GROMACS .gro file of N, CA and C in nm:
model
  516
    1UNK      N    1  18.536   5.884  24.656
    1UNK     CA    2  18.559   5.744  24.619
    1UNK      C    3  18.560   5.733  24.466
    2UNK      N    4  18.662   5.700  24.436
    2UNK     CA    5  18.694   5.672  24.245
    2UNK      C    6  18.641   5.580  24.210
    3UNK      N    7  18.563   5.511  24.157
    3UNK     CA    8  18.489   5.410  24.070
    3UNK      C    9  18.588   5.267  24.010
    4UNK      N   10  18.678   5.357  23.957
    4UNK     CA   11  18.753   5.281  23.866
    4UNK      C   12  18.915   5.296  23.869
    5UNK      N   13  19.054   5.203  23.850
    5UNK     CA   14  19.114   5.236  23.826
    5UNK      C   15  19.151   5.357  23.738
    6UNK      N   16  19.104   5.347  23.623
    6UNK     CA   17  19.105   5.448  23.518
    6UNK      C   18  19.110   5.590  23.564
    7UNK      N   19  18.972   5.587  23.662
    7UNK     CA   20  18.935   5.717  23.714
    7UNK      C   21  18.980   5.780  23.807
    8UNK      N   22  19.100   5.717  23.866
    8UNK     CA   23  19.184   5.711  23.964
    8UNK      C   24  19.320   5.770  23.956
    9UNK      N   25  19.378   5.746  23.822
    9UNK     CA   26  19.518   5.803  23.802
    9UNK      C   27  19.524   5.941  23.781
   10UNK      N   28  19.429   6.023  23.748
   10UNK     CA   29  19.473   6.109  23.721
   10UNK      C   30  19.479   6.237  23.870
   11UNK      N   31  19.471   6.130  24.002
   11UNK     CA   32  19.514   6.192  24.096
   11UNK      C   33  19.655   6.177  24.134
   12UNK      N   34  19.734   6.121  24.047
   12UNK     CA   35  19.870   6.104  24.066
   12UNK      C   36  19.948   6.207  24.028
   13UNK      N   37  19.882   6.302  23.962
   13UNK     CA   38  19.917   6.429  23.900
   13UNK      C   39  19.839   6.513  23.944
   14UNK      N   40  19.755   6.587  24.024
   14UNK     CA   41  19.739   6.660  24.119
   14UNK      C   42  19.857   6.743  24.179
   15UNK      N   43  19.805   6.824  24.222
   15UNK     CA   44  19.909   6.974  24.256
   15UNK      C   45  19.964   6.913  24.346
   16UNK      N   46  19.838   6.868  24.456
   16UNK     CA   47  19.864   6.816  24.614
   16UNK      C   48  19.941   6.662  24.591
   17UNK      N   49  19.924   6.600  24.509
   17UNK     CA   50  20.023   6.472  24.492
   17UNK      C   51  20.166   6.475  24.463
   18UNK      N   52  20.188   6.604  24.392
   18UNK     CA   53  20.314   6.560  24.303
   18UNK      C   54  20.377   6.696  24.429
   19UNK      N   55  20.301   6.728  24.530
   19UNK     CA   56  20.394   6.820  24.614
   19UNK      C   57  20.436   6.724  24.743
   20UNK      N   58  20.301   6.644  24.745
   20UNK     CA   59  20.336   6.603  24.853
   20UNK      C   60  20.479   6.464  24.808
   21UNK      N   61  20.476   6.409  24.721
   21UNK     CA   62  20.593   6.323  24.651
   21UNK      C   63  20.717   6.373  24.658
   22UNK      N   64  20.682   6.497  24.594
   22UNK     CA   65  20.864   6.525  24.598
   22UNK      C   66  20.902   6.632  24.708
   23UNK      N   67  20.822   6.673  24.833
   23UNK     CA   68  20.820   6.700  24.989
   23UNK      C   69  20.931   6.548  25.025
   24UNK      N   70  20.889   6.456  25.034
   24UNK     CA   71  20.966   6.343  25.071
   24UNK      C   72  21.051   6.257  24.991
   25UNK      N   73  21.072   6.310  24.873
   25UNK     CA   74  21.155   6.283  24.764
   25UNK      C   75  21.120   6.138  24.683
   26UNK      N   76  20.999   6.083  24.746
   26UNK     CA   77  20.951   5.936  24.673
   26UNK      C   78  20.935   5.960  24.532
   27UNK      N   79  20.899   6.086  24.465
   27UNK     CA   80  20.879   6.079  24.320
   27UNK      C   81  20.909   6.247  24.274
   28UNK      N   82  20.924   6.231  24.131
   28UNK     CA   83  20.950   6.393  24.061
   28UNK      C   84  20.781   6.399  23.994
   29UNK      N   85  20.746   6.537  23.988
   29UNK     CA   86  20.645   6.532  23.880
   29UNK      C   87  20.656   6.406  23.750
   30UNK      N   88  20.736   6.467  23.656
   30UNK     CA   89  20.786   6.395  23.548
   30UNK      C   90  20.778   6.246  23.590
   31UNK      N   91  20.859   6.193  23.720
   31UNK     CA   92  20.818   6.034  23.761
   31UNK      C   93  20.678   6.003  23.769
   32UNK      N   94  20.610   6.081  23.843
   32UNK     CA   95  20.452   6.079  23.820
   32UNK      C   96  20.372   6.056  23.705
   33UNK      N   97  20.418   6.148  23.613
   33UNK     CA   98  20.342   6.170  23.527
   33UNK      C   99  20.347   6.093  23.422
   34UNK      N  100  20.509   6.006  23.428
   34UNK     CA  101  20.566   5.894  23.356
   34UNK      C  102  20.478   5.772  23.403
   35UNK      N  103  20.469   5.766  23.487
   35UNK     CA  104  20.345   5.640  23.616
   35UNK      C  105  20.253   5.612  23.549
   36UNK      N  106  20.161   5.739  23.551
   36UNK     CA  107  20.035   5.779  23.501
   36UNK      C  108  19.980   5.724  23.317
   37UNK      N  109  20.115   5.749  23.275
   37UNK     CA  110  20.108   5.699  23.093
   37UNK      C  111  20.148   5.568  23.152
   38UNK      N  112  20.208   5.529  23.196
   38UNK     CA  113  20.223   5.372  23.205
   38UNK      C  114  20.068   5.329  23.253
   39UNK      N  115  20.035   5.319  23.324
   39UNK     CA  116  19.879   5.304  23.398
   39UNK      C  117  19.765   5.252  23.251
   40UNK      N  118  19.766   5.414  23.248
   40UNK     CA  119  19.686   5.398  23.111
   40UNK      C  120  19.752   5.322  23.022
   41UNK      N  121  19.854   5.294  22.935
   41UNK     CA  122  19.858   5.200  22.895
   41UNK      C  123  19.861   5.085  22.898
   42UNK      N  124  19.897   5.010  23.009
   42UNK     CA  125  19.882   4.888  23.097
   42UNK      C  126  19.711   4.878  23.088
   43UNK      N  127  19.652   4.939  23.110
   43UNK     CA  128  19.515   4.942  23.100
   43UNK      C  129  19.447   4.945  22.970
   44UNK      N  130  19.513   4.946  22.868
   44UNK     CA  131  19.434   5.006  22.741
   44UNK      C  132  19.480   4.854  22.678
   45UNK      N  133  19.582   4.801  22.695
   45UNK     CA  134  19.662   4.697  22.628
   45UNK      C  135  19.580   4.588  22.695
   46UNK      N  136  19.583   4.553  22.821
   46UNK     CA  137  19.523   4.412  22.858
   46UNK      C  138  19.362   4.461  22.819
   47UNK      N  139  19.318   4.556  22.833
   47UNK     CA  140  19.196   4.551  22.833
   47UNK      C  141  19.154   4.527  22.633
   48UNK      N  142  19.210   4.537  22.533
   48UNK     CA  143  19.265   4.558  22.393
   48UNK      C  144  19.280   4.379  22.361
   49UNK      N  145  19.356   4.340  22.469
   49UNK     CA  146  19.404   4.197  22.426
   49UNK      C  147  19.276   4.105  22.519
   50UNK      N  148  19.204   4.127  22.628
   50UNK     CA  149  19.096   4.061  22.603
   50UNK      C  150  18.978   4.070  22.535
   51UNK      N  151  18.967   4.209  22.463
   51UNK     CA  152  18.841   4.226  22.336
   51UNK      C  153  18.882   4.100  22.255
   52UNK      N  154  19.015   4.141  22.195
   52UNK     CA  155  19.017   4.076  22.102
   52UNK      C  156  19.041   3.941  22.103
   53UNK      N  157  19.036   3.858  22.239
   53UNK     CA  158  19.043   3.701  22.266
   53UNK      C  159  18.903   3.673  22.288
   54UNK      N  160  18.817   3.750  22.337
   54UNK     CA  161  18.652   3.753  22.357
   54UNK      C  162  18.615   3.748  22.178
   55UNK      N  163  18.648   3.813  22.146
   55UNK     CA  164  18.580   3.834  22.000
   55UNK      C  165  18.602   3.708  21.895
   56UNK      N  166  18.772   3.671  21.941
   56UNK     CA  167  18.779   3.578  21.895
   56UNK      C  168  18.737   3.344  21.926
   57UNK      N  169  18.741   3.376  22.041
   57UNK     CA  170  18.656   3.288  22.091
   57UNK      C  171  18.484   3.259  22.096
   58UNK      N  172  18.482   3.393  22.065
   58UNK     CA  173  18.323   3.418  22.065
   58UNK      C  174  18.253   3.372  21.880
   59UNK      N  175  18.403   3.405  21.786
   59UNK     CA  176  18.353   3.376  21.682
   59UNK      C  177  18.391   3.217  21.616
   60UNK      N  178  18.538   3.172  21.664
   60UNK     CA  179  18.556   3.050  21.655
   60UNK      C  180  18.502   2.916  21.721
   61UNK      N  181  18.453   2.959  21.846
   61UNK     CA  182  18.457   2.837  21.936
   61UNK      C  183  18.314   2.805  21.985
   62UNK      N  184  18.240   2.964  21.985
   62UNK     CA  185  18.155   2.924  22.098
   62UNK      C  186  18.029   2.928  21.966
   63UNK      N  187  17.990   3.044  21.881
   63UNK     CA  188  17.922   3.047  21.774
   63UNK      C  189  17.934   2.859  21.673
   64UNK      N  190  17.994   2.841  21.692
   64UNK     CA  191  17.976   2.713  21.596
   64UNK      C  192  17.937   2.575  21.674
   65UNK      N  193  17.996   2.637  21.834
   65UNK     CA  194  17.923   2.503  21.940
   65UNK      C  195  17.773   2.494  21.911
   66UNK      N  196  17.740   2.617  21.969
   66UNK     CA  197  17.604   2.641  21.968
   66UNK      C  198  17.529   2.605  21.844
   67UNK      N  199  17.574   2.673  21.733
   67UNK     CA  200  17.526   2.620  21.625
   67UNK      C  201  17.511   2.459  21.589
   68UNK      N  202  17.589   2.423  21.657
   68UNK     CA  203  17.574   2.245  21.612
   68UNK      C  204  17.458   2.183  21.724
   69UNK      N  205  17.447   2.299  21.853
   69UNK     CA  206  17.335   2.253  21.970
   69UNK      C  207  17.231   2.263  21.886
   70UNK      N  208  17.235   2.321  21.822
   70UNK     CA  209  17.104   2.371  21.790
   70UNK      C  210  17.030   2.288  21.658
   71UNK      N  211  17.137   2.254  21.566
   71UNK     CA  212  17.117   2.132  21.471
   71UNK      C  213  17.054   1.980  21.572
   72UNK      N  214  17.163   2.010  21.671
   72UNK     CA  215  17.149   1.885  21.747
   72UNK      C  216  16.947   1.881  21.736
   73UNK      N  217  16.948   1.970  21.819
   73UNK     CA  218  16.760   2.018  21.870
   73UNK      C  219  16.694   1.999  21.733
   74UNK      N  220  16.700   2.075  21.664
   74UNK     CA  221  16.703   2.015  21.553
   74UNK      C  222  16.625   1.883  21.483
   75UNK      N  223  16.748   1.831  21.464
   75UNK     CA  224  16.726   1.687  21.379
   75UNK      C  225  16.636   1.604  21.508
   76UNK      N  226  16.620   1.680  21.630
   76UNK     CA  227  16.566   1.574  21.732
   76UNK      C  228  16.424   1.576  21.692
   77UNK      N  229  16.342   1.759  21.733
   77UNK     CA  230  16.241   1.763  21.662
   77UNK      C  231  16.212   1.703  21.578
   78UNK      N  232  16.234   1.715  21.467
   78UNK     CA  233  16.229   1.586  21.250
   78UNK      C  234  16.222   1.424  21.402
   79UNK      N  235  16.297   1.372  21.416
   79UNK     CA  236  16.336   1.239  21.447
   79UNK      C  237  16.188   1.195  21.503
   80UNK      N  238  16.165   1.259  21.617
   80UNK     CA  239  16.050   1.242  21.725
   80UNK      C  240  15.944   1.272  21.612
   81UNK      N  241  15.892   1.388  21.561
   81UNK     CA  242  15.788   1.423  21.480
   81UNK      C  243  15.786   1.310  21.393
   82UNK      N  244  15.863   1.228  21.329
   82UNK     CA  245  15.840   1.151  21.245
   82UNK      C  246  15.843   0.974  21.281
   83UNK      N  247  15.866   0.994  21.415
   83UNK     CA  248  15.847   0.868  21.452
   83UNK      C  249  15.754   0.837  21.525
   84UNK      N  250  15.668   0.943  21.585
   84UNK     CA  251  15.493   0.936  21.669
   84UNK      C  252  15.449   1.072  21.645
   85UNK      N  253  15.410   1.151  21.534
   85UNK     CA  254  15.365   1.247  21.505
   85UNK      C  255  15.284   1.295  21.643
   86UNK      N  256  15.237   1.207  21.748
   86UNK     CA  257  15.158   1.266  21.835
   86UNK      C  258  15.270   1.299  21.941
   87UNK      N  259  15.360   1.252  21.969
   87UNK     CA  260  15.441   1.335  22.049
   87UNK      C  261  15.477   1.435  22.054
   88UNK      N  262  15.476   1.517  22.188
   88UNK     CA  263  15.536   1.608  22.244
   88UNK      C  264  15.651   1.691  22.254
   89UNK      N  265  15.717   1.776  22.094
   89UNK     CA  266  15.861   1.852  22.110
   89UNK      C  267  15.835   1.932  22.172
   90UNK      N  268  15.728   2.019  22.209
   90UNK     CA  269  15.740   2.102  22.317
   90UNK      C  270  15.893   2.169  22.360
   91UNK      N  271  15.927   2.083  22.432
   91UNK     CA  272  16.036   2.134  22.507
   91UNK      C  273  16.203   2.160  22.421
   92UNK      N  274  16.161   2.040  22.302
   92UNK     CA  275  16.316   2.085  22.247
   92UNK      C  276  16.297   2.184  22.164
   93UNK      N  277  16.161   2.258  22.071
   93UNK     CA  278  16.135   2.395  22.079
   93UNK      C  279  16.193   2.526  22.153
   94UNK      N  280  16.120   2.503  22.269
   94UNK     CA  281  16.114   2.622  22.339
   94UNK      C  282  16.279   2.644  22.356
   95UNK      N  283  16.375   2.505  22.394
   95UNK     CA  284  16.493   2.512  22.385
   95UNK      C  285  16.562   2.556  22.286
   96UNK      N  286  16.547   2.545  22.132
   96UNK     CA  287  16.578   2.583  22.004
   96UNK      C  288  16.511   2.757  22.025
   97UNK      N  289  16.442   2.777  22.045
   97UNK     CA  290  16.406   2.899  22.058
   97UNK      C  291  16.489   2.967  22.121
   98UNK      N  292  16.466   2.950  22.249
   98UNK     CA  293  16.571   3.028  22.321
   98UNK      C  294  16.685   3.047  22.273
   99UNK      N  295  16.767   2.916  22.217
   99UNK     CA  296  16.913   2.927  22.207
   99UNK      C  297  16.941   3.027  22.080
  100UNK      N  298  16.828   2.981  21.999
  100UNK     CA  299  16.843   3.062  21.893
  100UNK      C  300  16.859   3.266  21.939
  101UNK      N  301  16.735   3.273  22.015
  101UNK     CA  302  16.732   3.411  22.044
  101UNK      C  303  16.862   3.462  22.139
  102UNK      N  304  16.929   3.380  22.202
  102UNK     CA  305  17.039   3.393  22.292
  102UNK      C  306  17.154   3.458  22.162
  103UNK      N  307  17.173   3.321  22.084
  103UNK     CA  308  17.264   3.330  21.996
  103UNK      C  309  17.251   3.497  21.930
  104UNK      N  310  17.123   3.477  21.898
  104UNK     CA  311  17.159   3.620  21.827
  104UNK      C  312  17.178   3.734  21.868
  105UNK      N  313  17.145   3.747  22.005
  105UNK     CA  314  17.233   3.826  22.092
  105UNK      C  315  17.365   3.833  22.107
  106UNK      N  316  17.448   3.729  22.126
  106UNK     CA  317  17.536   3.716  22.087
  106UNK      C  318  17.641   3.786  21.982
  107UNK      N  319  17.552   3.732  21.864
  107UNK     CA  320  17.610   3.765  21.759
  107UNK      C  321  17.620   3.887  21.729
  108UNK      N  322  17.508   3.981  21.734
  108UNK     CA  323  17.493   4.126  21.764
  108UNK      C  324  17.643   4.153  21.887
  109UNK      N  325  17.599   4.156  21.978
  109UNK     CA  326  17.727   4.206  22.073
  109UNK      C  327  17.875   4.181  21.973
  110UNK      N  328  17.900   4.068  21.944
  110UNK     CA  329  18.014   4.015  21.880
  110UNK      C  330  18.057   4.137  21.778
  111UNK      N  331  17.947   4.207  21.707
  111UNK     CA  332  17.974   4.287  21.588
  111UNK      C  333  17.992   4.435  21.678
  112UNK      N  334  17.934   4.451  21.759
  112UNK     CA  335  17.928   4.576  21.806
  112UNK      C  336  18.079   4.575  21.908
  113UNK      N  337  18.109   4.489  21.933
  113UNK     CA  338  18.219   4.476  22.025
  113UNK      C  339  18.334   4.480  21.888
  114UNK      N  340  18.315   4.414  21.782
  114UNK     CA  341  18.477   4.449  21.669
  114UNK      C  342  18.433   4.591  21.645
  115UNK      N  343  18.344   4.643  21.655
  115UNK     CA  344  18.325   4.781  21.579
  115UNK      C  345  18.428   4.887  21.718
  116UNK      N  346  18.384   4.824  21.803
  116UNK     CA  347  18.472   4.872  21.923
  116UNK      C  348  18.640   4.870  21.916
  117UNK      N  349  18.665   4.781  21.912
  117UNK     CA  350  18.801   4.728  21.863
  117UNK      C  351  18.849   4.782  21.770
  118UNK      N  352  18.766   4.848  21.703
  118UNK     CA  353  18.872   4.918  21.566
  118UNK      C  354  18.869   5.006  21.571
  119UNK      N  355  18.769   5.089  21.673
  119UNK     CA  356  18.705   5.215  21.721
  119UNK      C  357  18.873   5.278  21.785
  120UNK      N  358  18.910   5.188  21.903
  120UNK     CA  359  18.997   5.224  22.008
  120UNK      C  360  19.076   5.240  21.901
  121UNK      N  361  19.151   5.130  21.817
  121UNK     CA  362  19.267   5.181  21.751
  121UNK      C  363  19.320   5.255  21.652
  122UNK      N  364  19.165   5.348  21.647
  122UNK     CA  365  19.223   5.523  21.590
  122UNK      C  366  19.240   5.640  21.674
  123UNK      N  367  19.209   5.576  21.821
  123UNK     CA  368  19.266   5.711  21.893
  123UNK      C  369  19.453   5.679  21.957
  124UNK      N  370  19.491   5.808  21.955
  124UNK     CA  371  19.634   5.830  21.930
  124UNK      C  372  19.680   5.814  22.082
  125UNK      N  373  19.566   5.937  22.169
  125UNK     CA  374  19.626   5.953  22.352
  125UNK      C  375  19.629   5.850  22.395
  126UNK      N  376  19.686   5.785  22.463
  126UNK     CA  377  19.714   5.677  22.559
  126UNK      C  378  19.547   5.720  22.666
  127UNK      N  379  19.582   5.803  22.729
  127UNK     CA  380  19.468   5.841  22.812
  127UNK      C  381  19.336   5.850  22.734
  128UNK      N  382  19.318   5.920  22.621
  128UNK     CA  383  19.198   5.845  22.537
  128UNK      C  384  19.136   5.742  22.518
  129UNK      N  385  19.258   5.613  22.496
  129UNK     CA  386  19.235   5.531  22.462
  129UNK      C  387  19.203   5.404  22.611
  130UNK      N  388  19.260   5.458  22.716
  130UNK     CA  389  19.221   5.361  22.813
  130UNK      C  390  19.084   5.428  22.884
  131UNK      N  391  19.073   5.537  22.905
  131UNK     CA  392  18.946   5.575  22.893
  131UNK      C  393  18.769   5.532  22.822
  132UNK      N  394  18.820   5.548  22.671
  132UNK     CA  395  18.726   5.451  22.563
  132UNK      C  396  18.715   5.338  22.594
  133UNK      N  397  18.813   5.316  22.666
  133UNK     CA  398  18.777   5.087  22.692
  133UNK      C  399  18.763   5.087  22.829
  134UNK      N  400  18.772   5.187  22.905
  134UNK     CA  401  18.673   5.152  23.026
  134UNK      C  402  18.551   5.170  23.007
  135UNK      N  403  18.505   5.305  22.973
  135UNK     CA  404  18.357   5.346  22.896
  135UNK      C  405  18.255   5.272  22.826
  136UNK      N  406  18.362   5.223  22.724
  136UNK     CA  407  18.276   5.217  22.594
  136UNK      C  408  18.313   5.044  22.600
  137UNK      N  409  18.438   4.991  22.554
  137UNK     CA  410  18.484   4.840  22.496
  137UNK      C  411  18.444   4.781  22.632
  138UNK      N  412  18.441   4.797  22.749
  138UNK     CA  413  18.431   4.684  22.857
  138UNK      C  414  18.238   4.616  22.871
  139UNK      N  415  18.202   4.774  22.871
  139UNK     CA  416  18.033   4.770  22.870
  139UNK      C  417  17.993   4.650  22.782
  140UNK      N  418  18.045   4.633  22.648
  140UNK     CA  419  18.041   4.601  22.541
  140UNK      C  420  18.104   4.421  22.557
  141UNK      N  421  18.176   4.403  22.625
  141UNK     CA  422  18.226   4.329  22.676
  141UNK      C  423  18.141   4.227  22.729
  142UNK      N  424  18.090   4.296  22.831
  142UNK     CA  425  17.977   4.273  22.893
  142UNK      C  426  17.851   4.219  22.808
  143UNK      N  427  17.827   4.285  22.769
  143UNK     CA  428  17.706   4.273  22.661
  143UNK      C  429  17.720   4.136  22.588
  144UNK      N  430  17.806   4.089  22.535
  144UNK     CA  431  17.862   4.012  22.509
  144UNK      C  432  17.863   3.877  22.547
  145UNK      N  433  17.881   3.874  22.704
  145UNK     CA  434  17.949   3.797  22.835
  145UNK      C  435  17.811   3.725  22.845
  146UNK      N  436  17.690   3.850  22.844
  146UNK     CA  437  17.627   3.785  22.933
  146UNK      C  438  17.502   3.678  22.831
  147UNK      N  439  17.524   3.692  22.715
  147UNK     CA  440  17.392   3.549  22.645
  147UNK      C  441  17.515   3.437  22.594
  148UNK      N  442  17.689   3.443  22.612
  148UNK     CA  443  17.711   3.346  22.636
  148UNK      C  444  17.733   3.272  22.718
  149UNK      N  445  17.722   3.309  22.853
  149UNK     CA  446  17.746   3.262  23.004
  149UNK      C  447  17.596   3.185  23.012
  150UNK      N  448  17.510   3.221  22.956
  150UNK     CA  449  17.334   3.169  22.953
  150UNK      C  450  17.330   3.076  22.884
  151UNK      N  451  17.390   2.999  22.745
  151UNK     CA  452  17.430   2.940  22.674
  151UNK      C  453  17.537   2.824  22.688
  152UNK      N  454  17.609   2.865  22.792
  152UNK     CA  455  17.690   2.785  22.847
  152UNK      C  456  17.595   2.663  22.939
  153UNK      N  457  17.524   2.715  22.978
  153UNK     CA  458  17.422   2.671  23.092
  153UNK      C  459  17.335   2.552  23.019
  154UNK      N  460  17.318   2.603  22.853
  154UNK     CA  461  17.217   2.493  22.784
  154UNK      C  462  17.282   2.450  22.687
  155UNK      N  463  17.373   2.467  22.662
  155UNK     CA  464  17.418   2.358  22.529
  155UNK      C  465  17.488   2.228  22.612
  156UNK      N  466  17.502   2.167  22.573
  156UNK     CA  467  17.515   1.983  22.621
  156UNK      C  468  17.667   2.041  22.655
  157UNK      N  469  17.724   1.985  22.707
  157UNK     CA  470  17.861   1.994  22.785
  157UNK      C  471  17.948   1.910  22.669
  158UNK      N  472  17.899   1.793  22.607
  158UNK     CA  473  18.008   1.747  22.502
  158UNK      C  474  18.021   1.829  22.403
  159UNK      N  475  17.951   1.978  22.354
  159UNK     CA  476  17.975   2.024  22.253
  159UNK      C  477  18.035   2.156  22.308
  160UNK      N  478  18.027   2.212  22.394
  160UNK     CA  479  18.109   2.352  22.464
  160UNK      C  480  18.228   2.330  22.456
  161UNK      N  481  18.299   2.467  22.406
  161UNK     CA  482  18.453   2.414  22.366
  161UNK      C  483  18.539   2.439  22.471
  162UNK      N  484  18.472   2.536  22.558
  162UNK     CA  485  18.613   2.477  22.678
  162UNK      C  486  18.548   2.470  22.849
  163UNK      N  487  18.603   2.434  22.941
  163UNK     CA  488  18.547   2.391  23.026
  163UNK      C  489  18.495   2.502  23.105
  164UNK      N  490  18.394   2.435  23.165
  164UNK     CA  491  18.261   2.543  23.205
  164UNK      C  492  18.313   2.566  23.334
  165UNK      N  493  18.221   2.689  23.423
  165UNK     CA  494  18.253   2.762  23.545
  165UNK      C  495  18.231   2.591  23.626
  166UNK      N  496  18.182   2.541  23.659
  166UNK     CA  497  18.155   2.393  23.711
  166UNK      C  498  18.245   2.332  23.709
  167UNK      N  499  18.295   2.289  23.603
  167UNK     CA  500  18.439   2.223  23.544
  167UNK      C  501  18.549   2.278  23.630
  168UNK      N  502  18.553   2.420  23.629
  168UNK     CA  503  18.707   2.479  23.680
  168UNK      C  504  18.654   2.479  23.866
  169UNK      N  505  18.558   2.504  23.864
  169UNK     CA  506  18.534   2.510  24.087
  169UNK      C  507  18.509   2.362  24.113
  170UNK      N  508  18.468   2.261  24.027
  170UNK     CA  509  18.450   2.126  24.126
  170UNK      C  510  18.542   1.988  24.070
  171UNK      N  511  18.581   2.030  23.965
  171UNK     CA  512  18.683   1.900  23.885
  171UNK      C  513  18.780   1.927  23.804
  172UNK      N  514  18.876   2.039  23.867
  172UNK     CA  515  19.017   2.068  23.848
  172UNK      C  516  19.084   2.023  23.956
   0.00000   0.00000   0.00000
């Protein structure tokens, strides 16, 4: 059982594949092996063009939402503290906290994910290179994915810049 597309093509070029193909004339080696570079590149390209829409959404849209959540929390703390010093921020703390520590997760992944991105586009093989972004750029991806999907969850919905998993399953 193959794991992955990726990890998968290179049974298209197998002794036993490319005999049993052109046994029934469905393919030539060379057609195969032509398949196979298409694959990987089809794979290296979409996977290439969502780094770099992640990276870029991650640095335009979602980094400056948050950042204004967090002013928001913010100026609330000052507001409340200065209008009954004995009240309770407690909670928009622990919230500023978090978001803060989320964020900088974030932001970390964000850098380690362009370092990725520029990584892939010094290797030359096609098969290298869709390889490296299953491996390496998707993980990374990931890494990424997951303190802004957590973030999504706590910043106020009027400041998130595009519509949330909620938004698209119950009011599209």
């Amino acid at each position: 059982n193959l794991p992955s597309m990726v990890s998968s093509v290179p049974s298209l070029t197998t002794k036993k594949s490319i005999d049993l193909f052109e046994k029934f004339g469905v393919f030539t080696k060379t057609e195969l092996e032509s398949r196979s570079e298409i694959m990987y590149e089809t794979y290296a390209k979409t996977t290439s063009i969502e780094a770099r829409t992640m990276a870029h959404m991650a640095a335009k849209h979602y980094t400056p939402a948050i950042v204004r959540y967090m002013a928001r929390l913010g100026d609330s703390i000052c507001k409340v503290r200065n209008a009954c010093p004995q009240a309770s921020t407690r909670v928009q703390e622990k919230l500023l906290s978090k978001t803060g520590r989320l964020l900088t997760q974030a932001d970390e992944a964000l850098e380690h994910l362009r370092q990725c991105i520029d990584q892939s586009t010094r290797l030359e093989c096609v098969r290298d290179v869709a390889n490296y972004c299953h491996d390496s750029l998707v993980p990374v991806m990931q890494a990424l994915r997951t303190p802004i999907d957590e973030l999504e969850l706590i910043v106020d919905k009027d400041l998130w810049p595009v519509p949330t998993y909620g938004d698209l399953m119950f009011e599209v």
